[in-house]
Short mmCIF file of C-alpha atoms in Angstrom, two decimals:
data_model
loop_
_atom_site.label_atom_id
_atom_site.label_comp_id
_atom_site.label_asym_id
_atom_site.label_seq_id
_atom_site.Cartn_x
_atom_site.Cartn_y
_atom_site.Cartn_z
CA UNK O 1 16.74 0.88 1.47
CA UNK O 2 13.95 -0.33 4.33
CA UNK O 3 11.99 1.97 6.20
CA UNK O 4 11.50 1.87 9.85
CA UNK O 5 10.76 -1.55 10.91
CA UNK O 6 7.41 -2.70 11.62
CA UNK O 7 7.05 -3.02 15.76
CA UNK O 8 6.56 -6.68 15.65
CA UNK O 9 5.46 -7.07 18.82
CA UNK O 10 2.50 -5.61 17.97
CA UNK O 11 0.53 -5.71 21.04
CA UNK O 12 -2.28 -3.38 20.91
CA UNK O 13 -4.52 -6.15 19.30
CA UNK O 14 -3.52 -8.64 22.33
CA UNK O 15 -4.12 -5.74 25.23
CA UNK O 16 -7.13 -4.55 24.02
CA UNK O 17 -8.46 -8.18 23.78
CA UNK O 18 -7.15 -8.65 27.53
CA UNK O 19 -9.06 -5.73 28.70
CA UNK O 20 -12.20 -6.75 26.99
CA UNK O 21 -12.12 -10.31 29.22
CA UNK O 22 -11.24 -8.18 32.81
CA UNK O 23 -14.38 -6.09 31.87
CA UNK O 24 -16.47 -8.48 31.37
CA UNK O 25 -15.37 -10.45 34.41
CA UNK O 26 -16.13 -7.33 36.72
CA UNK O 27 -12.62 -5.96 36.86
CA UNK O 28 -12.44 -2.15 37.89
CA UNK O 29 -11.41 0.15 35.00
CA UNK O 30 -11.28 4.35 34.41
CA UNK O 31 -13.78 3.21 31.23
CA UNK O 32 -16.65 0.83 31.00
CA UNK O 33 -15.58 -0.14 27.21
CA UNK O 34 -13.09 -0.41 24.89
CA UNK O 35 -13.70 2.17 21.79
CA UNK O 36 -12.18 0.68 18.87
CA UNK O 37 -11.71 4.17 17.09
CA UNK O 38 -9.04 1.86 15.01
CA UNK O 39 -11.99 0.00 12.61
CA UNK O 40 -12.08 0.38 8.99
CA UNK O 41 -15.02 -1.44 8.57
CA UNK O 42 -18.18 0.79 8.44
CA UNK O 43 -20.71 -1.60 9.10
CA UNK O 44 -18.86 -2.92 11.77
CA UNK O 45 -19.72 0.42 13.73
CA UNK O 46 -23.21 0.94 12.67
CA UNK O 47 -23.54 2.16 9.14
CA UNK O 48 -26.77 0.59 7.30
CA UNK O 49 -26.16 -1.31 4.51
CA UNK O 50 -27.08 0.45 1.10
CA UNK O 51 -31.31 -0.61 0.36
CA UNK O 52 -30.46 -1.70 -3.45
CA UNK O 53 -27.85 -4.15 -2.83
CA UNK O 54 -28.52 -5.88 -0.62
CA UNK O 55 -32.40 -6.19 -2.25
CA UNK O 56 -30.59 -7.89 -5.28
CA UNK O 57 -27.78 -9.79 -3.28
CA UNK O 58 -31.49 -11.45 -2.05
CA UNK O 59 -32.82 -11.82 -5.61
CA UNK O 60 -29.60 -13.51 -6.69
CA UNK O 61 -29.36 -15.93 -3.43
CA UNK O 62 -32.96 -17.08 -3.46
CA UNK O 63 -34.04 -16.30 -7.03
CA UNK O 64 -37.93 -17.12 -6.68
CA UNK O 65 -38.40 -13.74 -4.06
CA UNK O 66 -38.74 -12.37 -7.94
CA UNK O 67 -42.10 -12.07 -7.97
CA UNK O 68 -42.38 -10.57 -4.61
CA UNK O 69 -44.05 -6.87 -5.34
CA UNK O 70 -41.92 -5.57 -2.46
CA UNK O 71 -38.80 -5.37 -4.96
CA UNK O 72 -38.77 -2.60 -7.42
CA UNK O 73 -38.04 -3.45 -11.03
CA UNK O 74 -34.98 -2.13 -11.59
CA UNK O 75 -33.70 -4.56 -8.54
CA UNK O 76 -35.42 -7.59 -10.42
CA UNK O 77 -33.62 -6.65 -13.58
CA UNK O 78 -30.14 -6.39 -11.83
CA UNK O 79 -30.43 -9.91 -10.06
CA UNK O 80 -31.91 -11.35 -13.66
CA UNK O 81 -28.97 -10.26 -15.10
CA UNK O 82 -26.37 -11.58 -12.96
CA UNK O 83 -27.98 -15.05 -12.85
CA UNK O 84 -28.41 -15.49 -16.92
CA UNK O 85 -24.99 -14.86 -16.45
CA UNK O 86 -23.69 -17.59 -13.97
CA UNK O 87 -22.87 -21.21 -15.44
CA UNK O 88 -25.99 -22.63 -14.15
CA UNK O 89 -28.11 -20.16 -13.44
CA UNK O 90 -26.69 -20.22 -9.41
CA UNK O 91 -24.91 -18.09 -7.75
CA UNK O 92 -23.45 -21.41 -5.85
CA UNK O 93 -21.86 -22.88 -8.94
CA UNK O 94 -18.33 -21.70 -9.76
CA UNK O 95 -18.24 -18.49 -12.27
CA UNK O 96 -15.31 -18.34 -14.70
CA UNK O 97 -11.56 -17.75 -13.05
CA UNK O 98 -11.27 -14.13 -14.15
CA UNK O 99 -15.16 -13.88 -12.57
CA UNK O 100 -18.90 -14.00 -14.33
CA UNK O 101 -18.54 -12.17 -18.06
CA UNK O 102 -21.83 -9.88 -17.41
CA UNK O 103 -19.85 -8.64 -14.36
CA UNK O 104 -16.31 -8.08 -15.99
CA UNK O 105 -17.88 -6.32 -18.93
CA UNK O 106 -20.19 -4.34 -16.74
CA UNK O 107 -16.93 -3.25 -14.74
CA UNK O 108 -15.19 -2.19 -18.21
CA UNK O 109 -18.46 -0.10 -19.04
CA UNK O 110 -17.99 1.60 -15.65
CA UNK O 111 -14.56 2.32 -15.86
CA UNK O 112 -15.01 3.85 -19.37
CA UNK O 113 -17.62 6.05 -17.78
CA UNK O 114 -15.22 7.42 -15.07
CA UNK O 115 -12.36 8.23 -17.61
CA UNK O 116 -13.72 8.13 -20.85
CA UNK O 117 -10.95 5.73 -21.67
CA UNK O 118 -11.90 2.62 -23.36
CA UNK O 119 -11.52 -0.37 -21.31
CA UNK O 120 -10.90 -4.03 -22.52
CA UNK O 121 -13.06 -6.54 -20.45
CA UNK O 122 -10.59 -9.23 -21.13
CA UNK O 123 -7.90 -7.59 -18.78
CA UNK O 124 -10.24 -7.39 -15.74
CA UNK O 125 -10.44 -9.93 -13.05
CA UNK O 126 -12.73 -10.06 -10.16
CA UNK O 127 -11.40 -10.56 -6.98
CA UNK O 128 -11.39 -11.49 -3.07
CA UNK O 129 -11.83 -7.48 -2.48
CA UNK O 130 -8.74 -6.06 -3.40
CA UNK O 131 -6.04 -7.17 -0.87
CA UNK O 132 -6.29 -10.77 -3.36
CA UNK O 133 -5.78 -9.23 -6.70
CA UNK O 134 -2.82 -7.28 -4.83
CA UNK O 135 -1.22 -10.66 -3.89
CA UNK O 136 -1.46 -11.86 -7.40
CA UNK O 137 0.20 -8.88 -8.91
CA UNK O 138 2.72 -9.29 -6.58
CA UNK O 139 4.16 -12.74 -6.53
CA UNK O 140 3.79 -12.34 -10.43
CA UNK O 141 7.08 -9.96 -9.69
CA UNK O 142 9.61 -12.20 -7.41
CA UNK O 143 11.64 -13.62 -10.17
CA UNK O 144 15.52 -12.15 -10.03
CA UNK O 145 16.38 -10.27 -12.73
CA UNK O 146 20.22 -10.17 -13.70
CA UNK O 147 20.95 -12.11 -10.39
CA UNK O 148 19.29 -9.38 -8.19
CA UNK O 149 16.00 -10.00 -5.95
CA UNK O 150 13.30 -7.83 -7.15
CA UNK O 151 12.43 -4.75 -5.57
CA UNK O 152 9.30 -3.29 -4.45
CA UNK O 153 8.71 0.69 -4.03
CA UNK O 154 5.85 1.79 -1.03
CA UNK O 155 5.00 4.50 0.21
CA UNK O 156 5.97 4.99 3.49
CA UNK O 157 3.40 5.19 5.99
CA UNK O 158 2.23 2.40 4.55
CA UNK O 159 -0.95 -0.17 3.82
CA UNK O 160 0.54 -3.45 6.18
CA UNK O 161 -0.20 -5.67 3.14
CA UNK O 162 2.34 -4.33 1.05
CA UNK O 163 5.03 -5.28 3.02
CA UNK O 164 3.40 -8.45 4.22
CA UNK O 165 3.30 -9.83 0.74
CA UNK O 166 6.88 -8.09 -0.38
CA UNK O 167 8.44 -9.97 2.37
CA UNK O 168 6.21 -13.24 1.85
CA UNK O 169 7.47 -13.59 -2.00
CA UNK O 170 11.20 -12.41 -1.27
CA UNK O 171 11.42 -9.87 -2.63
CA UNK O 172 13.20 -6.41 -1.57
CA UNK O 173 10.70 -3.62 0.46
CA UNK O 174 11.70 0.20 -1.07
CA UNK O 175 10.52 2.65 1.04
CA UNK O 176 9.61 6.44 -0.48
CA UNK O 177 8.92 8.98 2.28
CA UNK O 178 5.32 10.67 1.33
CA UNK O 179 6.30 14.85 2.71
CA UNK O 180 3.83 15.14 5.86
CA UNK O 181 4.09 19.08 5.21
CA UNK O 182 2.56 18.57 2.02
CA UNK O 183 -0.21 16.50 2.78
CA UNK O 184 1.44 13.58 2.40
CA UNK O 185 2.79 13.72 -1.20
CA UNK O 186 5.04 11.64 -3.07
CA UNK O 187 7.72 14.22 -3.98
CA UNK O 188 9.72 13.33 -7.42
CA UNK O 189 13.41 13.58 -4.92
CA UNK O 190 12.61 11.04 -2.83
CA UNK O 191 11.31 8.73 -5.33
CA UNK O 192 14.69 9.01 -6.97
CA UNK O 193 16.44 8.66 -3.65
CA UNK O 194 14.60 6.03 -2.75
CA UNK O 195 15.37 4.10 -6.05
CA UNK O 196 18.73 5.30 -6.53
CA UNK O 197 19.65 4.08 -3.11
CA UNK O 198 17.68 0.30 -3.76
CA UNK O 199 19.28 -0.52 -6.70
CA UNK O 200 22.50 -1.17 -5.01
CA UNK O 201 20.88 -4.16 -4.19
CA UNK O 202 18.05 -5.09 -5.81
CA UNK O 203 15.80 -4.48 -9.27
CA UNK O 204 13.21 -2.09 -8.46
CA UNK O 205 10.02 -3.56 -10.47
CA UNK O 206 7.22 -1.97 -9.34
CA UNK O 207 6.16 1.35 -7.53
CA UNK O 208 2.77 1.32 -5.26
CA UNK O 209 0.72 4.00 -4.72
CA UNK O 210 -2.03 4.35 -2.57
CA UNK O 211 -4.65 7.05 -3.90
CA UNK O 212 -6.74 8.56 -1.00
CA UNK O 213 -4.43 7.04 1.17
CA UNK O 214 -4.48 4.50 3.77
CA UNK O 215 -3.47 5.52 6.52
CA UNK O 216 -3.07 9.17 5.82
CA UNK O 217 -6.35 10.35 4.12
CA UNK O 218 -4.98 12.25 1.77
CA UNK O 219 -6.06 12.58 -1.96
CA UNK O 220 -3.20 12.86 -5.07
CA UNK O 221 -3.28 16.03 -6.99
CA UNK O 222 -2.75 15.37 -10.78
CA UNK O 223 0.46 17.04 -10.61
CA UNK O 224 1.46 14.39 -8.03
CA UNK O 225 0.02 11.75 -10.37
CA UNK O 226 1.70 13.26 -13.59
CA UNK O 227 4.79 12.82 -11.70
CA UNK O 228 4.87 9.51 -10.58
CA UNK O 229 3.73 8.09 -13.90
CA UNK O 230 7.18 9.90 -15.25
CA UNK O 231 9.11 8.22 -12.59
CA UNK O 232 8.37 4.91 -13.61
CA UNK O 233 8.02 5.40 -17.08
CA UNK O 234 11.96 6.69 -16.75
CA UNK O 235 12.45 3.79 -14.88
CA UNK O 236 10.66 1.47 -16.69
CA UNK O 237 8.62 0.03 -13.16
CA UNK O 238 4.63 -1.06 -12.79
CA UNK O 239 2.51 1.47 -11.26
CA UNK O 240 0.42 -0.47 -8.71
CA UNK O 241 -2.49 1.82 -7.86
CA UNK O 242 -4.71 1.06 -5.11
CA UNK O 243 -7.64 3.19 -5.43
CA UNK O 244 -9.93 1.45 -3.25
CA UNK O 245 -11.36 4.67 -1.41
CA UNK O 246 -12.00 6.83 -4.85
CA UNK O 247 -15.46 7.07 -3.62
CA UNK O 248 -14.16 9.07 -0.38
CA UNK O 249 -13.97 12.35 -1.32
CA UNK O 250 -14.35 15.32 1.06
CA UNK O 251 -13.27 19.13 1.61
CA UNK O 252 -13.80 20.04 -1.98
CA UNK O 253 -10.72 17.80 -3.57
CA UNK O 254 -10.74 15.45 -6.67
CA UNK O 255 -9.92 12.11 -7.45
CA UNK O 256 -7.88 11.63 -10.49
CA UNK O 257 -7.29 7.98 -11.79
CA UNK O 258 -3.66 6.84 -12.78
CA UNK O 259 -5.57 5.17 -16.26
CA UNK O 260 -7.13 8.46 -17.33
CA UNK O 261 -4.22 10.55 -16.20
CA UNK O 262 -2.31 7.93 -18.12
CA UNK O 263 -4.05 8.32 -21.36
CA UNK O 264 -4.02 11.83 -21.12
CA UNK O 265 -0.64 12.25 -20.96
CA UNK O 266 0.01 10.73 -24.18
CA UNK O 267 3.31 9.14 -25.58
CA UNK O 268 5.33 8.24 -24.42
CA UNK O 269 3.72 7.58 -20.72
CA UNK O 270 0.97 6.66 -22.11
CA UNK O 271 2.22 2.80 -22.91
CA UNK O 272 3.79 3.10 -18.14
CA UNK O 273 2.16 -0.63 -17.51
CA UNK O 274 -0.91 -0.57 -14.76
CA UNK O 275 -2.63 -2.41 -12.27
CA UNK O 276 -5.57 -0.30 -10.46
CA UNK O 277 -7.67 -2.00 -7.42
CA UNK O 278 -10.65 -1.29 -6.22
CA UNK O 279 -13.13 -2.89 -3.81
CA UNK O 280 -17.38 -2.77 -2.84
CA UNK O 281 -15.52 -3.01 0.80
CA UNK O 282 -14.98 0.82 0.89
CA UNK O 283 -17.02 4.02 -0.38
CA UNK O 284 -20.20 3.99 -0.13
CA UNK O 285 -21.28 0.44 0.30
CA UNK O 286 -18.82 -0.42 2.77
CA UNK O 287 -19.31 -4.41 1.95
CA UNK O 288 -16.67 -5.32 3.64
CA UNK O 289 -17.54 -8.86 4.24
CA UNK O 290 -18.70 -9.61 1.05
CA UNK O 291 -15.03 -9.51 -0.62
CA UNK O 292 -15.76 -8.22 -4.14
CA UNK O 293 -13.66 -6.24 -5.69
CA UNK O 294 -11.10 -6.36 -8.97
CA UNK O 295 -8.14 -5.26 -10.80
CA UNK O 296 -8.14 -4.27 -14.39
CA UNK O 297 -4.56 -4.19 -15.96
CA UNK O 298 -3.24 -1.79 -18.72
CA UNK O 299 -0.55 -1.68 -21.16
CA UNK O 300 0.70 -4.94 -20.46
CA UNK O 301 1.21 -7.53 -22.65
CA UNK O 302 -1.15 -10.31 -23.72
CA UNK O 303 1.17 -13.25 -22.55
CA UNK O 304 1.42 -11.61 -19.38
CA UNK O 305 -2.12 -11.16 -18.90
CA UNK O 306 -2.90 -15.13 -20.04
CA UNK O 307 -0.24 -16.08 -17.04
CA UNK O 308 -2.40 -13.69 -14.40
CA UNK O 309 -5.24 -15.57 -15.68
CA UNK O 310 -3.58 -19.11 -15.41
CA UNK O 311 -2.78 -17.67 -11.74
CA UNK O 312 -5.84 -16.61 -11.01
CA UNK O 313 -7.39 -19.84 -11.87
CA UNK O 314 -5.77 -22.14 -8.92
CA UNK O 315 -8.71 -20.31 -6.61
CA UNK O 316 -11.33 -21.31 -9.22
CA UNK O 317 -12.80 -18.05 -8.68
CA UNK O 318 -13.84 -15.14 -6.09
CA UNK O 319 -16.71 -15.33 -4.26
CA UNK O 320 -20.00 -14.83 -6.12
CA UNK O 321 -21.64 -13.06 -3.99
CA UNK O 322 -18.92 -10.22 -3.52
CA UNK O 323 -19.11 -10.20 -7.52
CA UNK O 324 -23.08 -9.49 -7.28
CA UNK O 325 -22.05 -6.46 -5.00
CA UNK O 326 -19.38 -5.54 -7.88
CA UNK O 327 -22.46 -5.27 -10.26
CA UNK O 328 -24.72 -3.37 -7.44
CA UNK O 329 -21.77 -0.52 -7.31
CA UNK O 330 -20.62 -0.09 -10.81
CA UNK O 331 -24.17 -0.67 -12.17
CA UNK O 332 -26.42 1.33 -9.59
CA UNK O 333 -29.91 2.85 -10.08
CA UNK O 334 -30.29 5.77 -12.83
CA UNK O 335 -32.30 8.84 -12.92
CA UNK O 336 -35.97 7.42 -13.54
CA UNK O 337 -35.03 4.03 -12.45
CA UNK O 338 -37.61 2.89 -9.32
CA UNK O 339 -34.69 2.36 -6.57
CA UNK O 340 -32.91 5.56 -7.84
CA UNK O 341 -34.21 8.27 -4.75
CA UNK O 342 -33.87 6.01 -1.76
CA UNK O 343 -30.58 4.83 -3.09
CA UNK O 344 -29.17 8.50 -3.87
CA UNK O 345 -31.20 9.60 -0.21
CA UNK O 346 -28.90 6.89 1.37
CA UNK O 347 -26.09 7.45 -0.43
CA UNK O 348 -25.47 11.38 -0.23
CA UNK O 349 -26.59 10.94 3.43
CA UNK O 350 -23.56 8.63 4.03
CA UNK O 351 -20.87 10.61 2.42
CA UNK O 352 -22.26 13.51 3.96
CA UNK O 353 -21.90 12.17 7.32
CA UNK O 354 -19.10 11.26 6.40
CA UNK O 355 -17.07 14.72 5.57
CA UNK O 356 -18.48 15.79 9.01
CA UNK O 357 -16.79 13.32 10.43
CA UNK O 358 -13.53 13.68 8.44
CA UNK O 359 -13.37 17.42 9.72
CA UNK O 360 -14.08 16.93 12.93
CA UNK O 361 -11.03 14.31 13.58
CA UNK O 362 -8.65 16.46 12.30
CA UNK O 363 -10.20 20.28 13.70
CA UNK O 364 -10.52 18.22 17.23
CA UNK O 365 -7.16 16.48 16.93
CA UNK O 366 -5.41 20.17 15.47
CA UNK O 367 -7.09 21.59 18.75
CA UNK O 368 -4.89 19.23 21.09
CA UNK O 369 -1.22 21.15 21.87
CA UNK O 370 1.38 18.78 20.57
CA UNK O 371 -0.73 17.26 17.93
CA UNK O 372 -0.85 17.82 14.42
CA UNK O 373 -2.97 16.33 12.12
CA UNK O 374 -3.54 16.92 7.95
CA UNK O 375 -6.91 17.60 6.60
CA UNK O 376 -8.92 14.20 5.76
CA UNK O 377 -9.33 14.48 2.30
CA UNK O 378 -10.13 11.50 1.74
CA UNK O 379 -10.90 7.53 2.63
CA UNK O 380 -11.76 6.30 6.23
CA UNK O 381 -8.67 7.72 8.52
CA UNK O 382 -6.59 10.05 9.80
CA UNK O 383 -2.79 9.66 11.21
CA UNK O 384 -2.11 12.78 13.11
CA UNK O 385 1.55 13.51 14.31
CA UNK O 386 2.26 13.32 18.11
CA UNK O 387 5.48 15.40 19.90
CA UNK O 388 6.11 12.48 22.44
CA UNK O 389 9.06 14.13 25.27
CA UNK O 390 12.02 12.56 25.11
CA UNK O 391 11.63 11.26 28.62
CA UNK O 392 8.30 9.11 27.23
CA UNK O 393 10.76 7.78 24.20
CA UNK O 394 13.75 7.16 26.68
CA UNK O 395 10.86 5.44 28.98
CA UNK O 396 9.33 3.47 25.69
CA UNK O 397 12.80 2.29 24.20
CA UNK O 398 13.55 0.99 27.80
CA UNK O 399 10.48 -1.01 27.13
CA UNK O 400 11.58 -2.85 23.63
CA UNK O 401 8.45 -0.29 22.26
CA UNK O 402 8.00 2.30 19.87
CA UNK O 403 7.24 5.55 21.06
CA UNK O 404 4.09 5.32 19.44
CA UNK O 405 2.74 2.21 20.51
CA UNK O 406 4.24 3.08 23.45
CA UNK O 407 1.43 6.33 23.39
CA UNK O 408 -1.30 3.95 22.02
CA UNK O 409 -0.90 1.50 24.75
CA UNK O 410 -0.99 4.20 27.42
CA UNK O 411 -3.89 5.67 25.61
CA UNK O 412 -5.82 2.35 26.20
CA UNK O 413 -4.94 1.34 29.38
CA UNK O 414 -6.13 4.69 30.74
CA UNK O 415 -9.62 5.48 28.17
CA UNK O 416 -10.34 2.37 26.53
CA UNK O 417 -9.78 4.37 23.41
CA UNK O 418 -8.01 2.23 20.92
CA UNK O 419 -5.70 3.58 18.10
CA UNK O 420 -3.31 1.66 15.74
CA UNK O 421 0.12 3.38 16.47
CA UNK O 422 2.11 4.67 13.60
CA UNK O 423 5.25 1.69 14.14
CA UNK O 424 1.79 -0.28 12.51
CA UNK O 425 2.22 1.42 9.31
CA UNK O 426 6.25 2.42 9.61
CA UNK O 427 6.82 6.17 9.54
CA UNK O 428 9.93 8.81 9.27
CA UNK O 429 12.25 8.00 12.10
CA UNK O 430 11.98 10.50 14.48
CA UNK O 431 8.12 11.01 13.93
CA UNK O 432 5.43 9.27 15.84
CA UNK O 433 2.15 9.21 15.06
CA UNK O 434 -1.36 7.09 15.44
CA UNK O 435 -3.94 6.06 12.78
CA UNK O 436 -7.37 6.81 13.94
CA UNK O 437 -10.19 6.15 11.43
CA UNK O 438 -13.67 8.65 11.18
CA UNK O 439 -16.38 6.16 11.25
CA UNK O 440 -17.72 6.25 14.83
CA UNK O 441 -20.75 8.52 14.93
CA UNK O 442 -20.66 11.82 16.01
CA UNK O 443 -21.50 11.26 19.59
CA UNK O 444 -19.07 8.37 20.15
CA UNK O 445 -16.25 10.61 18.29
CA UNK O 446 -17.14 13.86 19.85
CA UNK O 447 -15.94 11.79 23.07
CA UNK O 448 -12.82 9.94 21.81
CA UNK O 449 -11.45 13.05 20.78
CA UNK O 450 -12.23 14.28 24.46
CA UNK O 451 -10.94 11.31 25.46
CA UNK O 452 -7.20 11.88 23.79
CA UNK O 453 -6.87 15.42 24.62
CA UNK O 454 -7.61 14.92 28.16
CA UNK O 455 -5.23 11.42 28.29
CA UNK O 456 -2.37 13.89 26.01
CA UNK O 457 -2.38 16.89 28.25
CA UNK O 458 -1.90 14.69 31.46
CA UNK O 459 0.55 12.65 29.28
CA UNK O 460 2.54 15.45 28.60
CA UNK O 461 2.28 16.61 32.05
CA UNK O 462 3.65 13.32 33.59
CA UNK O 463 6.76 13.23 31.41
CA UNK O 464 7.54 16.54 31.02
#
């Protein structure tokens, strides 16, 4: 079973890029700008990188700034570490394919700390970010089993990448509905429909999950956890967990990992086979450009993990730099420690911001008659619900569009305001919706959200 199609015209990104050029060449417009409210890059819209890292990023790249008095101690030990542990003592020699040893083992000693779960070193491999080690897992998956093309289970919205790479290696796209009335959960029926219905034609292999989600925001309670690690341990599938925004936590909820929740459960889920992802591009840091990240893989056996490893190798290995940044956030300043107040100053400060935010999209976008939008619970987005009339979906299919990028181009060629429309991420037939993310600053989102409601109500009003 495939979910809605992707709208593979796509043409927001094209548009938008148009408008930019007639605005710059003088052309007449109801905005001066285009607002890319669609950017899930924090940095990209202002945010300030985090003090520590990027003091030992420097350290690491130009190692003789060590005896500079302007770098605390504790920054000087971090960037002495990382370098006794490179080859050469360079950050621009190649590290090990799986990444540099002081990292992988500082990653395990993290990830113990989180779930008090022991970790094994040996089954964690530092990535391009996360969207790499993703790709890996994958096209580990596309052989046929008895004569039928492996299948791949999403979640539907969905991360683009998923069904980029499902497609890519071959290999058969399984959509689950997530229930929009209950903040976006994966309900136990419609996994089973979902499988039930995809092995007519292909072997379901693998189940992704997406915990806070992308696009939606929302954050898996254990229960919903609990019940997908059943699922596939009836089925006997790979739980893919992309926890890349664990860090994003707002209006009071919890992040539970699959690993912990996992262990916890005991036999016989606790042997379900794992692969959790996580990135320095989200959270806190928002290092998006730096490209470290990694995967750690559970319960899987040895021989499996060697061929990952032999996989991994033909890139030689991720950046270096992006694995520095892996060591910054899973080895940050402690209590006592000389960086430890300006770093916890900078940090609280951004994920406070950052609930703000969250609330504000969806109280503003809740406020706007004939949209509806969850509570952000969590990550960088929101993808509130629009009622489109049916004489704006009879005028968009006459088009060759979506209804909803059929909104989101109307949206853009009226405000400036630009919004990835829901056909981006595939939704529920007969739903329509737009992904808007949080990370504008107050002012700037204070007036997109002004800028929708006023564009919706005359919307409405003109195809009433």
């Amino acid at each position: 079973m495939k979910a809605t199609k992707h709208d593979t015209s796509y043409p927001m990104v094209y548009r938008a890029a148009a408008l930019e050029k007639e605005l710059r060449e003088g052309a007449k417009k109801p905005f001066t700008e285009i607002i890319k409210a669609n950017v899930n890059d924090a940095q990209a819209v202002g945010q300030s990188p985090i003090t520590f890292v990027r003091q030992v990023l420097s350290l690491v790249v130009l190692p003789e700034l060590s005896n500079d008095s302007r770098f605390p101690e504790d920054v000087k030990k971090r960037a002495k570490e990382i370098l006794d542990g490179c080859k050469s003592g360079s950050v621009g020699a190649y590290s090990e394919s799986t990444g540099i040893e002081v990292i992988c083992k500082q990653v395990a000693k993290y990830l113990e700390l989180r779930d008090g779960v022991p970790s094994n070193w040996a089954n964690i491999i530092l990535t391009m970010g996360s969207s790499e080690g993703v790709q890996y897992l994958l096209s580990a998956m596309n052989e046929k089993v008895e004569g039928k093309k492996p299948g791949i289970m999403i979640p539907i919205p969905e991360h683009p990448l998923y069904s980029a790479c499902i497609s890519e290696f071959g290999m058969e796209q399984v959509g689950y509905y997530l229930k929009e009335e209950k903040s976006w959960s994966p309900e136990t029926e419609e996994l089973e429909r979902a499988y039930r219905e995809a092995a007519k034609i292909c072997r379901p292999r693998a189940i992704v999950v997406i915990n806070p989600g992308n696009p939606t925001g929302e954050i898996l309670k254990r229960r919903n956890i609990m019940n997908v690690i059943k699922f596939a341990h009836k089925h006997n599938l790979f739980i893919l967990a992309d926890e890349v925004y664990q860090d994003n936590i707002y209006e009071g909820s919890k992040f539970y990992s699959f690993k912990k929740t996992i262990a916890q459960m005991g036999s016989p889920f606790s042997e379900v086979e794992l692969a959790s992802f996580m990135s320095c591009s989200k959270g806190y840091m928002n290092e998006s450009g730096l490209k470290g990240g990694y995967v750690e893989v559970v319960n899987t056996d040895p021989q499996v993990i060697s061929m990952l490893v032999k996989s991994f190798s033909v890139r030689l290995c991720s950046g270096t730099d992006g694995q520095a940044a892996l060591y910054c956030m899973t080895n940050p300043p402690q209590p006592g420690e000389p960086s430890y107040e300006q770093f916890k100053s900078e940090k609280e400060g951004i994920f406070k911001s950052m609930a703000a935010r969250a609330k504000m999209v969806s109280d503003g976008l809740n406020g706007i008659p004939g949209i509806s939008c969850n509570a952000v619970q969590g990550a960088m987005c929101a993808f509130p619900q629009v009622k489109i009339p049916e004489k704006a979906v009879a005028k968009a299919k006459s088009d060759n569009k979506c209804p909803s990028t059929f909104y989101a181009l109307q949206l853009l060629e009226k405000t400036g305001v630009y919004v990835d429309p829901g056909s981006f991420f595939s939704q529920k037939p007969g739903t329509y919706h737009f992904r808007i993310t949080i990370l504008s600053d107050y002012d700037k989102l204070k007036f997109i959200l002004k800028k929708i409601k006023e564009f919706h109500l005359k919307f409405l009003e003109e195809y009433k």
